[in-house]
Each structure stands twice: as structure tokens, then as C-alpha cells.
PDB file of C-alpha atoms in Angstrom:
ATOM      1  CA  UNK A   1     130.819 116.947 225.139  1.00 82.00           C
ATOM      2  CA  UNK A   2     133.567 119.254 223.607  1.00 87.00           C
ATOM      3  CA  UNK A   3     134.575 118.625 219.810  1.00 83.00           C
ATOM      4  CA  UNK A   4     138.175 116.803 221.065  1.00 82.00           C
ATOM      5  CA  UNK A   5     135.759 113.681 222.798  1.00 88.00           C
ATOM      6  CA  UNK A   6     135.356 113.115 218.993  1.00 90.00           C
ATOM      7  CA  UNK A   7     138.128 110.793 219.523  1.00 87.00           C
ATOM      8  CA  UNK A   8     136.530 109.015 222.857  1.00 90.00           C
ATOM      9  CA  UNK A   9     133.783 107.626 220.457  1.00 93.00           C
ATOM     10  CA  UNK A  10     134.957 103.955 219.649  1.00 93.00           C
ATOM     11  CA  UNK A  11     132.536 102.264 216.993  1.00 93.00           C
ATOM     12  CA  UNK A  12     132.478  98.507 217.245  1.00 95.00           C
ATOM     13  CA  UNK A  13     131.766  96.225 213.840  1.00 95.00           C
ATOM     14  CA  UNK A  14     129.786  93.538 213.265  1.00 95.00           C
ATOM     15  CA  UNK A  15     131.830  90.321 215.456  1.00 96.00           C
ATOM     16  CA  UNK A  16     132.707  86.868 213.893  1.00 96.00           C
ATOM     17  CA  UNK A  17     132.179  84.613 216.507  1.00 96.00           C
ATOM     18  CA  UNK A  18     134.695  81.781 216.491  1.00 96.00           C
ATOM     19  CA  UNK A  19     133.333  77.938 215.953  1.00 96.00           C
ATOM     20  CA  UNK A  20     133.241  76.403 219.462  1.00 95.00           C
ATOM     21  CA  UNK A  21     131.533  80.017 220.975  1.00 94.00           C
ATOM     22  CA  UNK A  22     134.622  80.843 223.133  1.00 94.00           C
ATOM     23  CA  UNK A  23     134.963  84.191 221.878  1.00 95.00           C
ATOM     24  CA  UNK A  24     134.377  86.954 219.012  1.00 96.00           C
ATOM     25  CA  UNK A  25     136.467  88.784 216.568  1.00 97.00           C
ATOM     26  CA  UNK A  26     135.345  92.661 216.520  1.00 97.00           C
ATOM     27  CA  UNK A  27     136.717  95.717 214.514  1.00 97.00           C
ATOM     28  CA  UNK A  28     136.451  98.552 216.592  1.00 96.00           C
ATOM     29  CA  UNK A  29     137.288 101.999 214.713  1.00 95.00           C
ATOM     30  CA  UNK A  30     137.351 105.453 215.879  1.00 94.00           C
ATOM     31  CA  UNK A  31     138.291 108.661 214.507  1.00 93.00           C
ATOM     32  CA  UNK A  32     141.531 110.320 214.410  1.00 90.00           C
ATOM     33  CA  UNK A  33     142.162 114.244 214.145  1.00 88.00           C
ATOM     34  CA  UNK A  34     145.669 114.179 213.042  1.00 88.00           C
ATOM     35  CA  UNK A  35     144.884 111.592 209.915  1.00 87.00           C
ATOM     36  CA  UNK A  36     141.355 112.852 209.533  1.00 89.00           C
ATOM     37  CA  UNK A  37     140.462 109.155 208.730  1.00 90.00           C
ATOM     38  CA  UNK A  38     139.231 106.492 210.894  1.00 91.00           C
ATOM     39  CA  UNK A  39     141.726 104.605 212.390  1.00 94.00           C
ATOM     40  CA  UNK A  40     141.596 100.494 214.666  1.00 94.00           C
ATOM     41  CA  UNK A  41     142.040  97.482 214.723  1.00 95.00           C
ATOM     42  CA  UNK A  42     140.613  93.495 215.357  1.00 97.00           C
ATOM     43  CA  UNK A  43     140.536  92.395 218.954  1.00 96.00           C
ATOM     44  CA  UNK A  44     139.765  88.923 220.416  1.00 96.00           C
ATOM     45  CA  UNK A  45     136.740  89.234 223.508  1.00 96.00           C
ATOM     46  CA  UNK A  46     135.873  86.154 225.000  1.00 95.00           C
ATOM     47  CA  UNK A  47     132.396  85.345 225.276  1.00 94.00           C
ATOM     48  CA  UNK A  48     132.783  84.661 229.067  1.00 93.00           C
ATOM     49  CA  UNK A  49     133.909  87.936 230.156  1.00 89.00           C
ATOM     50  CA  UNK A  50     137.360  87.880 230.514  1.00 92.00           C
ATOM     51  CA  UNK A  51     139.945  90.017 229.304  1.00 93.00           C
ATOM     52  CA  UNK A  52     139.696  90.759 225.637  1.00 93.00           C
ATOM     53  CA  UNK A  53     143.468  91.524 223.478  1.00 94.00           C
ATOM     54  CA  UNK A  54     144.245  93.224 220.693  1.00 95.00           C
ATOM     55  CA  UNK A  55     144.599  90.610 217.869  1.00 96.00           C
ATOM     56  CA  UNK A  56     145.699  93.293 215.044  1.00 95.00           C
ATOM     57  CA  UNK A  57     147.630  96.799 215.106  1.00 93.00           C
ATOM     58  CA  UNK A  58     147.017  97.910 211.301  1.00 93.00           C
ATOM     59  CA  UNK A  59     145.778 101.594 210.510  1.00 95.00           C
ATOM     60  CA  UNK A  60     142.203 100.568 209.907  1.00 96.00           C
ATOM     61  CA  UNK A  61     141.076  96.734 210.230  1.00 97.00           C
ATOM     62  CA  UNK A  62     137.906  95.938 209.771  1.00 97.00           C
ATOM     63  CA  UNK A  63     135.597  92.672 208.412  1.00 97.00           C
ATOM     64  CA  UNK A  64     136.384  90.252 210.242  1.00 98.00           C
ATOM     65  CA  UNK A  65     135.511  86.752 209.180  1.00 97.00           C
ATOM     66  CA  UNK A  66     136.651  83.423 210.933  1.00 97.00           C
ATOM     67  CA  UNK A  67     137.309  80.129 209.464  1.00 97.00           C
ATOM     68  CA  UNK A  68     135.197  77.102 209.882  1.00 96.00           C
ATOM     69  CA  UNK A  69     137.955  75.615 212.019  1.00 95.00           C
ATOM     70  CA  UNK A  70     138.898  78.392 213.565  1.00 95.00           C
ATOM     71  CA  UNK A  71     142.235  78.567 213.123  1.00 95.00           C
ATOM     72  CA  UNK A  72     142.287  81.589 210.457  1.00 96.00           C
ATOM     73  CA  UNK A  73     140.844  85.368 210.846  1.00 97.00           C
ATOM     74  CA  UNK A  74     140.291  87.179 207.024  1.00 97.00           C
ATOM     75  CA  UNK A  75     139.824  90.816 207.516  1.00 98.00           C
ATOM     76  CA  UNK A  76     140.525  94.148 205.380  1.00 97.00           C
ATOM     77  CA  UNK A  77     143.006  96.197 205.940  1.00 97.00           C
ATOM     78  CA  UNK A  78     144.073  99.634 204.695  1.00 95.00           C
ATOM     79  CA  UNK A  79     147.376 101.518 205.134  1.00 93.00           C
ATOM     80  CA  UNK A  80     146.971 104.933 205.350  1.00 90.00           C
ATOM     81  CA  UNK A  81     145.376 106.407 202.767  1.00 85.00           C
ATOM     82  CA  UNK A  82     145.025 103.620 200.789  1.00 89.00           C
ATOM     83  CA  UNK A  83     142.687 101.248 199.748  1.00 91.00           C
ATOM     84  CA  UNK A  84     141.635  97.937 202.517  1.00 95.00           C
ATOM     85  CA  UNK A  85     142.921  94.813 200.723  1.00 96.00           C
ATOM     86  CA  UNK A  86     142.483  91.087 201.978  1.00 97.00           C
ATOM     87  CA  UNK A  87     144.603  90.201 204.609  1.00 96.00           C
ATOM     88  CA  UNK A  88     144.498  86.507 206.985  1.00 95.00           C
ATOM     89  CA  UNK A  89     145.970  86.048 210.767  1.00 95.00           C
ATOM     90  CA  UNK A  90     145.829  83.026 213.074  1.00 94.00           C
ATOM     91  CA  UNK A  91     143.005  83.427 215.476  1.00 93.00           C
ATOM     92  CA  UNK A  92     145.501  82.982 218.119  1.00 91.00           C
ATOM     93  CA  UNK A  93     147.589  85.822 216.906  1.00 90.00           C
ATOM     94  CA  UNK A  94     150.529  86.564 214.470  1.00 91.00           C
ATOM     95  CA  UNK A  95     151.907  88.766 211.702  1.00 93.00           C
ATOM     96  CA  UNK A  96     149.093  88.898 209.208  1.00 94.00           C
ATOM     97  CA  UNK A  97     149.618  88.230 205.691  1.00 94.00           C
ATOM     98  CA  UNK A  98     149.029  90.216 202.549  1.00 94.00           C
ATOM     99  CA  UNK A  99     146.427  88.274 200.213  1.00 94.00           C
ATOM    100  CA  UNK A 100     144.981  91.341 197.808  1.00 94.00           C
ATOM    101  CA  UNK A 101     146.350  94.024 195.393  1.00 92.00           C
ATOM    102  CA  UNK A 102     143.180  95.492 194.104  1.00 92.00           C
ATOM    103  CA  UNK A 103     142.467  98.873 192.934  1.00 89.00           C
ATOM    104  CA  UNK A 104     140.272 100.098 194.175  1.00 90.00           C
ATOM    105  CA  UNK A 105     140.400  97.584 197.231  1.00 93.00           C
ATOM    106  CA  UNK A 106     138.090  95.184 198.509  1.00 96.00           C
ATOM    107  CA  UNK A 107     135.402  94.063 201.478  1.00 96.00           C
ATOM    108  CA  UNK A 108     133.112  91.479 202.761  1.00 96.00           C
ATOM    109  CA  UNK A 109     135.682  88.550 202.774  1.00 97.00           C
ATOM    110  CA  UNK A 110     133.703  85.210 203.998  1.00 97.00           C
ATOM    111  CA  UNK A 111     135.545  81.724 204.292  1.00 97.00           C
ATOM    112  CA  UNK A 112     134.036  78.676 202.143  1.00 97.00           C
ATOM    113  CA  UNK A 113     132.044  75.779 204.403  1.00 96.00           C
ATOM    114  CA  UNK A 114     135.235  73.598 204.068  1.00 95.00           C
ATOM    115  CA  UNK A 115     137.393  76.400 204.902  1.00 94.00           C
ATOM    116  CA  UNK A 116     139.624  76.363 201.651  1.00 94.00           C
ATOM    117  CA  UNK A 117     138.640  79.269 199.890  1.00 95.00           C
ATOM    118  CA  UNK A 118     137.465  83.135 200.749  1.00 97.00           C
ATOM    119  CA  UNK A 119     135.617  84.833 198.420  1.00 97.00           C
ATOM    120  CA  UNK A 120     135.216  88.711 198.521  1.00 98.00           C
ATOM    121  CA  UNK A 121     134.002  91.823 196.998  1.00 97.00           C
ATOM    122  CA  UNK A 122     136.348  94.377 195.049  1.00 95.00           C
ATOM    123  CA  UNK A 123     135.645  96.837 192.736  1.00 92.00           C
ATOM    124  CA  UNK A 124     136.537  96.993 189.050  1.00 90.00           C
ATOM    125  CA  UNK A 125     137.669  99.989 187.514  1.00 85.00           C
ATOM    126  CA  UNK A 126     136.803 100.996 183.554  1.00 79.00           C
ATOM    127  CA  UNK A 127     139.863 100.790 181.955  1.00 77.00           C
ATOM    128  CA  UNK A 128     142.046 103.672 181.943  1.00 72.00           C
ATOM    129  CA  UNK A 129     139.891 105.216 185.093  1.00 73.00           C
ATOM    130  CA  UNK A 130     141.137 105.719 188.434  1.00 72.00           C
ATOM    131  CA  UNK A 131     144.984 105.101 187.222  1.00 66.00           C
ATOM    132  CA  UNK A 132     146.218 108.613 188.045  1.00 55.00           C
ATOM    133  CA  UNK A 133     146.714 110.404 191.482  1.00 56.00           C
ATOM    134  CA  UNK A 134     143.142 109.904 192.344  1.00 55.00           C
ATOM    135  CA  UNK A 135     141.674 113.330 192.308  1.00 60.00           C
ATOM    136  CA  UNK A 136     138.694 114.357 190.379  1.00 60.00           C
ATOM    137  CA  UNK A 137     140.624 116.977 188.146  1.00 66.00           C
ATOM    138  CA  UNK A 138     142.705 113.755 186.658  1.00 72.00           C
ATOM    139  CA  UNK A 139     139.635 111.814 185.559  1.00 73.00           C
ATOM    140  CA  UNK A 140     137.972 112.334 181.872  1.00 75.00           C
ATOM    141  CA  UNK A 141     134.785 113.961 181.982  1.00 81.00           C
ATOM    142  CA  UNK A 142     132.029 111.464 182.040  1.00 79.00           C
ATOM    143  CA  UNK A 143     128.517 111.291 180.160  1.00 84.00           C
ATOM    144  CA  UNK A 144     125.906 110.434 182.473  1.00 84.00           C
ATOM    145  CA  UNK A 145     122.831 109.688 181.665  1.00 85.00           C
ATOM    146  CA  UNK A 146     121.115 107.783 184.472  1.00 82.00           C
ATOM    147  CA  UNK A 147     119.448 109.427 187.902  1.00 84.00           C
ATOM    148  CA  UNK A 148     121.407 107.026 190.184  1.00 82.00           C
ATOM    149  CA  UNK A 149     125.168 107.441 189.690  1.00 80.00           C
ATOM    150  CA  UNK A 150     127.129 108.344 192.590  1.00 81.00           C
ATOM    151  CA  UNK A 151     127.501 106.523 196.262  1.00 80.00           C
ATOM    152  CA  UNK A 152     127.978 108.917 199.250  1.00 80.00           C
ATOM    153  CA  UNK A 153     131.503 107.235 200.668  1.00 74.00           C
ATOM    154  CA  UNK A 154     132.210 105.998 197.563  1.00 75.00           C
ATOM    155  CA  UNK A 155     131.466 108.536 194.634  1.00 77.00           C
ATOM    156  CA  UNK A 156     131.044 107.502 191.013  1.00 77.00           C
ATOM    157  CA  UNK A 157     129.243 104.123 190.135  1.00 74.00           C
ATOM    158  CA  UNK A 158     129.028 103.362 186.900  1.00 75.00           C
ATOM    159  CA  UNK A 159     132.946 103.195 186.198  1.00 80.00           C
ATOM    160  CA  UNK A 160     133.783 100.897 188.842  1.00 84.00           C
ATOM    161  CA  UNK A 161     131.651  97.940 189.785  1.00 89.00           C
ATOM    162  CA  UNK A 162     131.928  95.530 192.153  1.00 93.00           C
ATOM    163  CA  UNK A 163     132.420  91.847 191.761  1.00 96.00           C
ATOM    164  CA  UNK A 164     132.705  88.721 193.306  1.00 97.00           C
ATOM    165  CA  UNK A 165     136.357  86.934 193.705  1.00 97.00           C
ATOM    166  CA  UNK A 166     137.301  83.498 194.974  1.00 97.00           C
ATOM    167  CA  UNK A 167     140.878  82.353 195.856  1.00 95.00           C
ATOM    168  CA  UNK A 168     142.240  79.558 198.098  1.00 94.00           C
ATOM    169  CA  UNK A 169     143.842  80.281 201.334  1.00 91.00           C
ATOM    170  CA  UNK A 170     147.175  79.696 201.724  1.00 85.00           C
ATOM    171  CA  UNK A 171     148.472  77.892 204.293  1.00 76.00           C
ATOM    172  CA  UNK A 172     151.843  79.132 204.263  1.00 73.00           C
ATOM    173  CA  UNK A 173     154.202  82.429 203.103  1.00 70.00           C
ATOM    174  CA  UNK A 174     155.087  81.071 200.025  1.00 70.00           C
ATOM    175  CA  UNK A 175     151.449  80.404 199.172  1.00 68.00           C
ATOM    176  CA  UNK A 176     150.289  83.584 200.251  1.00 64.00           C
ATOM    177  CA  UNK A 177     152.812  85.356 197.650  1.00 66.00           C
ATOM    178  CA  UNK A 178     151.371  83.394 195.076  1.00 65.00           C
ATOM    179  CA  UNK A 179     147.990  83.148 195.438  1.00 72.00           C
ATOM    180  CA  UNK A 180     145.512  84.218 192.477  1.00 87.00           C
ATOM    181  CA  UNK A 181     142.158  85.030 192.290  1.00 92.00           C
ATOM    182  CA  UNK A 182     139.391  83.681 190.273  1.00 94.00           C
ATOM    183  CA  UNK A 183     136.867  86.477 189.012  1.00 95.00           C
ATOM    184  CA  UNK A 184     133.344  84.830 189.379  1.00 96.00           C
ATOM    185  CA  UNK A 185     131.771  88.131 188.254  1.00 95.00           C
ATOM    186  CA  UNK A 186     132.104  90.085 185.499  1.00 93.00           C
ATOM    187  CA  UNK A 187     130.454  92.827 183.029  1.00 90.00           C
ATOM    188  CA  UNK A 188     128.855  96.504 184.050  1.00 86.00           C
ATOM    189  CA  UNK A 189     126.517  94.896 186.877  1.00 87.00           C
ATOM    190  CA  UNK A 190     127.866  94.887 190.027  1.00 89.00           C
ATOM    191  CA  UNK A 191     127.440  92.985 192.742  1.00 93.00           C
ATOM    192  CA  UNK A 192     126.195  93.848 195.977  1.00 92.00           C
ATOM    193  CA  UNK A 193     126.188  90.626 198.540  1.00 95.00           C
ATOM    194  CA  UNK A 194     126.636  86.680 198.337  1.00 96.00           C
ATOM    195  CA  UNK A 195     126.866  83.529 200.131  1.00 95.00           C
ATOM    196  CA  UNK A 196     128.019  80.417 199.927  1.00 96.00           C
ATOM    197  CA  UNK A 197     125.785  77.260 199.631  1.00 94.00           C
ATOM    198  CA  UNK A 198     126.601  74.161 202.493  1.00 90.00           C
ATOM    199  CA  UNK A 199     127.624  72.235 199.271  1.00 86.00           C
TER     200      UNK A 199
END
């Protein structure tokens, strides 16, 4: 292996299989040299071995998570250099639409049992905090005063934690424009994982 098969290694994610077991929704991400990020996208691979197809062609897509009914496919996305925010396709393919504006962007998006809602992760920032161009040298100094306070991937804790949000999925352009979420967390805890109940 020379260092420029970096690029040959192609990491799949965890698939969403859709309803009726026909097929799966998988990120698969790989390195880039020029971007020095990791770069893919969401394909569609049938569960009976045909050919699989791209589904998404965004600079990183990842999180895949597929409606009850199977029409819909949530996932986050991130632009270069920027933060993954909630996006939603058709399963069957289309231009995916723009759901999130967070921060400090979000993750783990999952799809209510009745299929009207998504709830996901996104962090919080402390006010005033992670505002500027995003390098350490623009933050105020911090006090800390606790053994656990920084995430490798992810850096400080403490002034940023994450919470749980719920919105309703829209079913059309002008809802997706609109749409507002519902903070269900809130406070210095964060939160790490959830589910929803059957009810």
C-alpha cells in the first residue's frame, strides 16, 4: 500500500433499511487529499443484489434515516467546510431539501413512528462562543475546572452541548422553508442518544 491508496479506502455507515426490506440506504465516505476532509455520499443497494445507485452527490452525506413509509430519506449533510445540517430526499431520488441552520450543526436525525416528525441532535453554543471565524485565537479564554472537558473530533465540551430537537417534516418546498424546530432539551447537560416510544 503506498500513502495515495489513502483514497481507495471507502468507509461504509451504518444502513437504514427501507420498510418492505427491498433495499438499504448507506453513507459511504472516504478521504480526499485535495480537501483534506472526508468527502461521499448516500447510495440506494438493494437487498437482492442488484445494482446499487447513487441516491445523493453532496460533499459529505452521512446518517441516513428512512421514514416509516418509506417514501422520505433524512440525512446530514455538510458543504465544505461547514457544519452537516438536516437535510430530506425521496427514497426514490430527487433534489434534497434544506431543513437545518444550526451552529454548530447537527446528527442522528430519526423519523417519528407515524412518520410526521424527525427529531435530532445539535449542539448549543454559550452565548457569544463560537460566533467568530472559528479558530481558537478568537475564543475568550476559558476557566476549566473539571478533568473531562474536551472531545477528540469535537474539542471543547462544556460551551456547547448537545440537545434534542423535534420538527415536522414538510411535505412540500414551501414547508420546508418554513419549518421550525421545537427544543425538547435544554440547560448545561447535554444529551447524548434518544428514541422514540411506539406511542
Amino acid at each position: 500500500m503506498l500513502p495515495d491508496d489513502i483514497t481507495h479506502l471507502h468507509v461504509p455507515g451504518t444502513p437504514a433499511v427501507l420498510p418492505d426490506g427491498s433495499a438499504a440506504i448507506v453513507s459511504v465516505l472516504r478521504p480526499d487529499l485535495e480537501s483534506d476532509e472526508y468527502i461521499g455520499g448516500l447510495w440506494l443497494v438493494p437487498l437482492d443484489g442488484s445494482v446499487r445507485r447513487r441516491l445523493t452527490r453532496g460533499f459529505r452525506d452521512t446518517a441516513p434515516a428512512v421514514s416509516p413509509d418509506g417514501r422520505w430519506v433524512a440525512f446530514a449533510r455538510a458543504e465544505k467546510g461547514g457544519k452537516p445540517q438536516l437535510h430530506l430526499v425521496e427514497a426514490s431520488g430527487g433534489e434534497p431539501r434544506r431543513l437545518t441552520d444550526a451552529p454548530l450543526g447537527v446528527s442522528s436525525p430519526q423519523f417519528s413512528p407515524d412518520g410526521t416528525r424527525l427529531a435530532y441532535l445539535a449542539r448549543v453554543p454559550e452565548e457569544g462562543r463560537y460566533e467568530a471565524d472559528g479558530s481558537p485565537g478568537a475564543e475568550a479564554p476559558r476557566h476549566i475546572t473539571e478533568f473531562q472537558y474536551r472531545s477528540d473530533g469535537l474539542g471543547f465540551t462544556r460551551d456547547r452541548p448537545q440537545h434534542l430537537f423535534v420538527l415536522g417534516v414538510p411535505v412540500d418546498e414551501t414547508e420546508a422553508e418554513t419549518a421550525e424546530a421545537l427544543a425538547v432539551t435544554a440547560g448545561d447537560v447535554g444529551v447524548r442518544s434518544f428514541s422514540w416510544l411506539d406511542d
